[in-house]
XYZ file of C-alpha atoms in Angstrom:
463
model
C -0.592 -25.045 51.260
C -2.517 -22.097 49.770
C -3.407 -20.194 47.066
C -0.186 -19.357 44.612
C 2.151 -21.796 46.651
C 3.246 -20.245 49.709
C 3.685 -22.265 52.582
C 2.048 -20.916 55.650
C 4.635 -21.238 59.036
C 4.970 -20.022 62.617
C 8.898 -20.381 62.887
C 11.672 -18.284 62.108
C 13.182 -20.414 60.324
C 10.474 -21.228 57.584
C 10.033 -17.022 57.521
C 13.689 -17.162 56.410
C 13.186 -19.868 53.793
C 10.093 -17.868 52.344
C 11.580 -14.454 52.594
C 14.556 -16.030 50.106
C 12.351 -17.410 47.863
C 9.982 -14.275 47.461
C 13.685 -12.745 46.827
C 14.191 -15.424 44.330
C 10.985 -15.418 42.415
C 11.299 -11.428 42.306
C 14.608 -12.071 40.612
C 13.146 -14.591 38.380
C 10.306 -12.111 37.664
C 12.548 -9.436 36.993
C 14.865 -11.641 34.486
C 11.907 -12.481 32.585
C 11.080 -9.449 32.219
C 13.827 -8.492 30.311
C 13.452 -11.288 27.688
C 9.624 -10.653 26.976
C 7.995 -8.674 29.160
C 4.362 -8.690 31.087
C 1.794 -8.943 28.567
C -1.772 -7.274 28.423
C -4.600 -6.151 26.061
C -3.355 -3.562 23.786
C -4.196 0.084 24.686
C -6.517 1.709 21.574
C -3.425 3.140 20.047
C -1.759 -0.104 19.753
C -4.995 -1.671 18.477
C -5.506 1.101 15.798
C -1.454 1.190 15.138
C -1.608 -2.835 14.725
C -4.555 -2.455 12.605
C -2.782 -0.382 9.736
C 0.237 -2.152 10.278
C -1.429 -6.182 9.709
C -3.111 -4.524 6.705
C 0.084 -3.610 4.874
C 1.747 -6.522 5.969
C -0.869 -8.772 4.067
C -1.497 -6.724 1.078
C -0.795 -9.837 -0.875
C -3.370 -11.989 1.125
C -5.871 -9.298 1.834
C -8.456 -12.190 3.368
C -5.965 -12.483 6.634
C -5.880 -8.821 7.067
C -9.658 -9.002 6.351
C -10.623 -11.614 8.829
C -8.986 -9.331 11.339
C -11.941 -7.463 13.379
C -11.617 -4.060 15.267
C -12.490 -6.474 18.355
C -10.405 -9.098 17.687
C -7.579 -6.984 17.537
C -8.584 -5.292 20.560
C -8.211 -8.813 22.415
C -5.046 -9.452 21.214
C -1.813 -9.664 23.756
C 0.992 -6.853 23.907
C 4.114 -7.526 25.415
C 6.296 -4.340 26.057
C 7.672 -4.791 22.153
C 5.786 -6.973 19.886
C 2.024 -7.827 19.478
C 1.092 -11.243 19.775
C -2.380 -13.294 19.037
C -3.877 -14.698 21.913
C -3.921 -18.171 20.413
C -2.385 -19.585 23.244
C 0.076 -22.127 22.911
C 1.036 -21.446 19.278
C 0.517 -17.840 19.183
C 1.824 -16.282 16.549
C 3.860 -12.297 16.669
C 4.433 -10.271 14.220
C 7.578 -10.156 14.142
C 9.343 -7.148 11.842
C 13.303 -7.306 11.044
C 14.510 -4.354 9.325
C 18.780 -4.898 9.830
C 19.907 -8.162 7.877
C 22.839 -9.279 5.124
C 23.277 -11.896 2.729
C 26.164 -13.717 0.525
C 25.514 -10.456 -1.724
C 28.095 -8.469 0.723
C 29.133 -9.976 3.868
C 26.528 -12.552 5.467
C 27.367 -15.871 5.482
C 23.853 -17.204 3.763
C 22.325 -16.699 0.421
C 19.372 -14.348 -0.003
C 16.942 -17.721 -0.306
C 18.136 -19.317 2.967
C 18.181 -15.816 5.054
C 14.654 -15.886 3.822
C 14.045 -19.079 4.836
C 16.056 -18.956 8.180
C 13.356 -16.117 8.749
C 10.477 -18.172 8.244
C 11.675 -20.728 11.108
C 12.367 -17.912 13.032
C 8.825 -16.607 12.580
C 9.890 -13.410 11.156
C 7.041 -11.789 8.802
C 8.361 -8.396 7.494
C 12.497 -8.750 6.813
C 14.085 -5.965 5.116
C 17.571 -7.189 3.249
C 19.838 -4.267 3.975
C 23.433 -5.507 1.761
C 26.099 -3.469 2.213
C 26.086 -1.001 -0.510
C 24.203 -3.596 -2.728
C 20.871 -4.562 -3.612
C 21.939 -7.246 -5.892
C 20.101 -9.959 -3.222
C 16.638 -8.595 -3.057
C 14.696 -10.312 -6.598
C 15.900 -13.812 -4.697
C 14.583 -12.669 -1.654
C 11.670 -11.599 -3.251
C 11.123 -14.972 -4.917
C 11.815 -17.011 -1.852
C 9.513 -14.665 0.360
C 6.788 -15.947 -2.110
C 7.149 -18.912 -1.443
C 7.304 -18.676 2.434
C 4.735 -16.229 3.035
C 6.970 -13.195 4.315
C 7.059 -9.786 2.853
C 10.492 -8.017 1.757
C 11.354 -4.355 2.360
C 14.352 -3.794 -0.518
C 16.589 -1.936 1.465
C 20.744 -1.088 1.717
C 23.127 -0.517 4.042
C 24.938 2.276 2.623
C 28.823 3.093 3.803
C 29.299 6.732 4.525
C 32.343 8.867 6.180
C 31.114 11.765 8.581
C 33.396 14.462 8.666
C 32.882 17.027 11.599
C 33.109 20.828 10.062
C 37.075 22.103 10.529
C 37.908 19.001 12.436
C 39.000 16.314 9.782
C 40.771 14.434 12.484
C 38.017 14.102 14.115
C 35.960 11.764 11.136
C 34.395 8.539 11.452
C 32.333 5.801 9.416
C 28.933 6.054 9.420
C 26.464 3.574 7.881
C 23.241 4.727 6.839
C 20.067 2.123 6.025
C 17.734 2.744 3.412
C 14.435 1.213 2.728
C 12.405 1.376 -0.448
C 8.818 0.195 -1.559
C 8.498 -3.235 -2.897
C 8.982 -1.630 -6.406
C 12.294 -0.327 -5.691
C 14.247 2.996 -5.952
C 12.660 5.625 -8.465
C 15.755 6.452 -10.803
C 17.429 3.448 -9.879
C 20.560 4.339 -12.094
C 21.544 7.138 -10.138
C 21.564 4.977 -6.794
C 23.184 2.037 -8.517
C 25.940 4.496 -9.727
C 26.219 5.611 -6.653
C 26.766 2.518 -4.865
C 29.325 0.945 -7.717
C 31.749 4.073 -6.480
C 31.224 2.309 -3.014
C 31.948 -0.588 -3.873
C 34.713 0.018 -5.765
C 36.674 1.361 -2.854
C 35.684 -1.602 -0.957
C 37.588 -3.491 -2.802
C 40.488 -1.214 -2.969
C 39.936 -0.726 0.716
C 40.270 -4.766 1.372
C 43.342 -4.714 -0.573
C 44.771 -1.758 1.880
C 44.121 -4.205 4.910
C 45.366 -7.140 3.294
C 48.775 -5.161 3.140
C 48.841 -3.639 6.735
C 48.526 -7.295 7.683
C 50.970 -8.680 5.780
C 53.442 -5.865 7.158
C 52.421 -7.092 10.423
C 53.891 -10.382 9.876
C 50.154 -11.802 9.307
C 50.594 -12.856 5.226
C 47.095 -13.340 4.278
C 46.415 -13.276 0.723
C 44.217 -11.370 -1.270
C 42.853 -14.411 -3.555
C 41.822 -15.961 0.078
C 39.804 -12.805 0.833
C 38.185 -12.400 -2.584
C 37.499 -16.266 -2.887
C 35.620 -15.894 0.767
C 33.797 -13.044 -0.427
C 32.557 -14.788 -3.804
C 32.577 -13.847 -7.610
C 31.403 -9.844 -7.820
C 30.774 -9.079 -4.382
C 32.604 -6.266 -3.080
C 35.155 -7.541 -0.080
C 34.554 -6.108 3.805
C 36.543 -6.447 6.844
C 34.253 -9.263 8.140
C 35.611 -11.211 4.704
C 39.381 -10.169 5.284
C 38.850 -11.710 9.352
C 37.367 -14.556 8.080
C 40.243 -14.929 5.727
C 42.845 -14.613 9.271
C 40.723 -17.558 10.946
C 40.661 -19.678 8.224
C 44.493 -18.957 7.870
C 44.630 -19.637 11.847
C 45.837 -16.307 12.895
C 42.942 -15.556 14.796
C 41.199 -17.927 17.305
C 37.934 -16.244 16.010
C 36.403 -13.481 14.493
C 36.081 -11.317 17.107
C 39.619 -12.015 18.026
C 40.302 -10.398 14.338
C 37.695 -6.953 15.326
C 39.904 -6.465 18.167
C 43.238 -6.891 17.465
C 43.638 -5.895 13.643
C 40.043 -4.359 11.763
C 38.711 -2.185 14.143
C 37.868 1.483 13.442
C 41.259 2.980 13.657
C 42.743 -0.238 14.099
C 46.469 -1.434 13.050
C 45.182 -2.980 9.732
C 42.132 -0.967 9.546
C 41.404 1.102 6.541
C 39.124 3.945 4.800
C 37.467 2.971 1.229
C 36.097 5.799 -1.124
C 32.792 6.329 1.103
C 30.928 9.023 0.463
C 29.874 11.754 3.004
C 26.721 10.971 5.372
C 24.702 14.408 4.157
C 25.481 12.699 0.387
C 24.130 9.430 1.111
C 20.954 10.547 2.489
C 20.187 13.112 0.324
C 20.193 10.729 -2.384
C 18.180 8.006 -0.356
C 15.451 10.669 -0.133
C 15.571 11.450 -3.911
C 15.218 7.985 -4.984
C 12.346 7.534 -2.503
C 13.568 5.873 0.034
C 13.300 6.273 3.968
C 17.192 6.908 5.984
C 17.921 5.360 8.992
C 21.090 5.657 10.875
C 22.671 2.510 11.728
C 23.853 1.230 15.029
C 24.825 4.701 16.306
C 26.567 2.921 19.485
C 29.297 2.466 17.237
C 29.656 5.908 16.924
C 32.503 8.144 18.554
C 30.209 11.407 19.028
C 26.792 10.486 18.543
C 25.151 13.748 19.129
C 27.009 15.810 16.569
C 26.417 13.106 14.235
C 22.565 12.596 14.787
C 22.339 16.658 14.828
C 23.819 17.125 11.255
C 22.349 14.097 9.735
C 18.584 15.516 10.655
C 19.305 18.571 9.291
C 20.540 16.429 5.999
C 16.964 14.528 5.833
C 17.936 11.398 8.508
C 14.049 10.253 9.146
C 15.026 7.378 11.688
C 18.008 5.484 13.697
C 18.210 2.579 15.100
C 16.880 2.681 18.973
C 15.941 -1.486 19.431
C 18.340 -3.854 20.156
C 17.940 -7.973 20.810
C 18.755 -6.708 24.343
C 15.943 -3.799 24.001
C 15.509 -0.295 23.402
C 18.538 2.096 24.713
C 17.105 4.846 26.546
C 19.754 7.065 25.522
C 19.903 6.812 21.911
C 15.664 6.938 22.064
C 16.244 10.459 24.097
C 17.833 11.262 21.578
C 15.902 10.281 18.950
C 13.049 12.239 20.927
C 15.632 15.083 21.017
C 15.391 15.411 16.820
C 12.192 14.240 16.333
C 13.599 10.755 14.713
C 11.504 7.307 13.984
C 12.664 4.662 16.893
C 13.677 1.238 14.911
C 16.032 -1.309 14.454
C 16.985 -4.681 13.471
C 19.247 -7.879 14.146
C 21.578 -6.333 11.696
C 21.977 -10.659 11.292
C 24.972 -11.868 9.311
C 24.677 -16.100 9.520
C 28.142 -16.127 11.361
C 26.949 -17.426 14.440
C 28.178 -17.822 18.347
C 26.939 -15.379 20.992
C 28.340 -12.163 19.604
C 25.638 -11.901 17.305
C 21.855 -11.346 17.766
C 19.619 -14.038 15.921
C 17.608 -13.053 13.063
C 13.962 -11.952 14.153
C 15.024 -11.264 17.975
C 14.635 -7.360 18.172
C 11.446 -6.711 19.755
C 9.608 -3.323 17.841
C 6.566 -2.011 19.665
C 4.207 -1.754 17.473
C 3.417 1.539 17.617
C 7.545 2.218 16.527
C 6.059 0.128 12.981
C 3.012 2.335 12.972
C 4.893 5.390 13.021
C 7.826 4.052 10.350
C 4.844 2.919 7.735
C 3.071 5.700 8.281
C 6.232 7.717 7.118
C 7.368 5.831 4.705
C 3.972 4.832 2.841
C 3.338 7.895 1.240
C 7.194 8.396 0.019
C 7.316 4.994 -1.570
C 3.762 5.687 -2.714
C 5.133 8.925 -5.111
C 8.338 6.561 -5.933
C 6.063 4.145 -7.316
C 3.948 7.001 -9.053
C 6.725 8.764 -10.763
C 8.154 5.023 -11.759
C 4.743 4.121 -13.486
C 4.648 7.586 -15.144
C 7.600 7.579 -16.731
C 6.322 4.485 -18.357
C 3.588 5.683 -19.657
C 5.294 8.522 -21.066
C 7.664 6.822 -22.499
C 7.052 2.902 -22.731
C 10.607 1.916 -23.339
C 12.507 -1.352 -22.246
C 14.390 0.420 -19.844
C 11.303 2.016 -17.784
C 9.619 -1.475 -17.896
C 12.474 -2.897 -16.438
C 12.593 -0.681 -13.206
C 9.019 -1.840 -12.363
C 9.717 -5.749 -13.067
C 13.271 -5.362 -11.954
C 12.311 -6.706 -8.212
C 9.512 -8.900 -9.370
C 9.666 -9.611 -12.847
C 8.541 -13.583 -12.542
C 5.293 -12.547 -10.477
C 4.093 -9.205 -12.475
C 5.090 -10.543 -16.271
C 4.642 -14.640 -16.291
C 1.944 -14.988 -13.004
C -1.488 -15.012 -13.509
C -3.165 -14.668 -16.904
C -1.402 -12.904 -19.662
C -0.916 -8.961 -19.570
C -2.092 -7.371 -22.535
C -1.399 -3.910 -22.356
C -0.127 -1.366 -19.717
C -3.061 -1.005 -17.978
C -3.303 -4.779 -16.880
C 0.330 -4.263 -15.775
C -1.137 -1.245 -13.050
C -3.731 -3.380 -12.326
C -1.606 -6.108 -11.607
C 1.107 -4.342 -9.577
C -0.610 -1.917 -7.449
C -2.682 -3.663 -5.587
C 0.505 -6.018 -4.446
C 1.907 -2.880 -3.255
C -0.462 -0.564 -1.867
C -3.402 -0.366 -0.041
C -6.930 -0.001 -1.679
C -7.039 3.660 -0.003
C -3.645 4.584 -1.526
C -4.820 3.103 -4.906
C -7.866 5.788 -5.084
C -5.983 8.554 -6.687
C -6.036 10.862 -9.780
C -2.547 10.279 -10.434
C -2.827 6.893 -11.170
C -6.016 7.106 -12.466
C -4.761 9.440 -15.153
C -1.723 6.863 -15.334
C -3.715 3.772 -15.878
C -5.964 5.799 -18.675
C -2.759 6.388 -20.426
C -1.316 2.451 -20.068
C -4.220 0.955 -21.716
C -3.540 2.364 -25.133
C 0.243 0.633 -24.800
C -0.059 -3.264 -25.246
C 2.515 -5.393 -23.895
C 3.973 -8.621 -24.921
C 5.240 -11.538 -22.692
C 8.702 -10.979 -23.696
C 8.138 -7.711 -22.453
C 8.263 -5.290 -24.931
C 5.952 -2.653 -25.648
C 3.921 -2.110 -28.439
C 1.087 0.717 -28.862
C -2.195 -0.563 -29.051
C -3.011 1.111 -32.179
C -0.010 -0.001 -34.066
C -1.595 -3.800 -34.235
């Protein structure tokens, strides 16, 4: 026996027996590959790109992004996706997942245990992307707290593309948006926007709960709406859980293929908005667009072509299984951002990909902060301005409304505006992004407005 466990022999026999196992342990080689990858010492781009990335990440515990050296980064492990520590045994990655639901539309777990089913999976960044909802993210946002994992607010939004002069030729599109941790800048018109949405969702749900019953499949409409739970908009995955449940489906992908999918026998349109529409607004609310799972799509190209032209900053490239070359060519082609997510619902079985398993190169996170920092940067500008040009209830509200618990009731008591800058910003952005005249010039205007801990402003002068 030598060296790496190859058995020396002089007949033909043993030549055989080692020629199938070098065939084996290629295979073997080759399989793990797949699933993780060889890993190696980060190139200088990774290191620099994993860098800026750990010190957004831990904004809110700035002495683990601190303890980070240029050189210790430089020794850490890259696999072909994620960046992990080389601690050995318990190394740790971090792991981004920007593609999940909750209870608040159609996943099967409340905000607080998606947060939580994170954690164990060692997730660190999760973005909560409801369909056509945000209504989950202030639990998230509490329960990340508590677990030590940052939140990107995000939503899946529900669009129809509609090819020019070929209405036939239309299909659903979903479109993801993410925002910074203080949320969309005028909120109301995004909220409005989504209500519409979800509106027709639940005359949509309706529409297939008919088709089914007219296919001798009498499902009722109290089942579906009970499954989906008081004020949450109804989807197809609430209507096929209402078929299993009623046992006319062996399971829920039984009900995808028979009955809800696109064009299907029971499938149906709500009142979705065009694509262009959706992602126009995303980008006036500050928010980054991201087209979801374009493998669902009929005609991909056409889609991706006109959505660029609309403002589209990213799709979805990463899968559990890994990237798709085709859809990053493309994504090359228009000059897109590379991500993706689990897009994890709770439901379990082997159809769906567990939270925390796609596998973004670090770099791909480099590239989609480095885009979206300075947008939610001005959205969290033009929110704080507003308030301090007019100090209303309202314009409070839009900067507590994600985090009201931690900015009004944690740490000692605010006592005017500019405590409540103070206080936010550096949660939020990075000591670099901090360091300009606009909020300077802000935060000079806060501290003659004095707040109160039930919130309401009162000038500074007037006590």
């Amino acid at each position: 026996m030598v060296g790496d466990g190859h058995v020396l022999c002089s007949n033909s026999n043993c030549s055989n027996h080692n020629s199938k196992k070098s065939k084996d342990n290629k295979n073997k080689k080759k399989k793990k590959k797949k699933r993780g990858g060889s890993k190696r010492k980060m190139t200088p781009e990774q290191t620099l790109a994993f860098k800026s990335v750990s010190e957004w990440v831990f904004l809110d515990h700035p002495s683990s992004s601190s303890s980070l050296s240029f050189s210790a980064a430089a020794s850490f492990l890259v696999d072909d996706f994620g960046v992990q520590k080389s601690l050995g045994k318990g190394g740790e990655k971090m792991v981004f997942d920007l593609h999940s639901h909750s209870k608040c539309s159609d996943g099967f777990l409340s905000p607080t245990k998606l947060v939580e089913k994170a954690h164990v999976n060692g997730v660190k960044v999760l973005a909560l992307t409801d369909h056509d909802t945000m209504s989950g993210i202030p639990e998230a946002l509490e329960a990340a707290r508590r677990f030590g994992i940052k939140i990107i607010p995000g939503v899946e939004i529900s669009t129809i593309f509609s090819p020019r002069e070929q209405s036939e030729l239309e299909e659903p599109v979903h479109i993801l948006a993410y925002y910074s941790s203080c949320g969309p800048k005028r909120i109301e018109q995004l909220e409005k926007f989504l209500a519409n949405i979800r509106d027709g969702r639940f005359l949509r749900a309706k529409n297939m709960v008919s088709k089914l019953n007219k296919l001798n499949l009498p499902v009722k409409w109290e089942h579906v709406a009970r499954i989906a739970g008081k004020g949450v908009a109804p989807g197809r995955l609430h209507v096929a859980r209402a078929m299993l449940e009623a046992g006319y489906v062996e399971n829920l992908k039984q009900a995808f293929a028979r009955y809800l999918f696109d064009g299907g026998p029971a499938y149906s349109m709500g009142s979705e908005p065009p694509a262009e529409e959706a992602i126009q607004l995303i980008c006036n609310t500050g928010g980054v667009a991201v087209l979801a799972h374009p493998w669902a799509l009929k005609n991909p190209v056409a889609v991706i072509r006109r959505l660029k032209e609309a403002g589209l900053h990213g799709m979805e490239v990463y899968r559990s299984d890994g990237k798709l070359a085709v859809y990053s060519d493309l994504a090359d082609v228009h000059g897109l951002l590379k991500l993706g997510g689990s897009d994890y619902h709770g439901r379990g079985g082997n159809s769906e990909s567990e939270l925390g398993s796609v596998n973004l190169p670090v770099v791909a996170v480099h590239d989609f902060l480095k885009l979206a920092r300075p947008i939610w940067c001005d959205a969290i500008r033009d929110i704080f301005e507003s308030y301090a040009e007019e100090p209303s209830d309202s314009n409070l509200a839009r900067i507590t409304r994600f985090g009201r618990t931690r900015i009004l009731k944690g740490g000692s008591p605010l006592s005017c505006g500019k405590d409540l800058i103070d206080r936010c910003l550096p949660l939020w952005l990075t000591n670099e992004e901090r360091q300009n005249a606009d909020f300077e010039a802000i935060r000079l205007k806060l501290s003659h407005i004095s707040i109160n801990q039930g919130g309401i402003p009162i000038p500074v002068g007037s006590k």
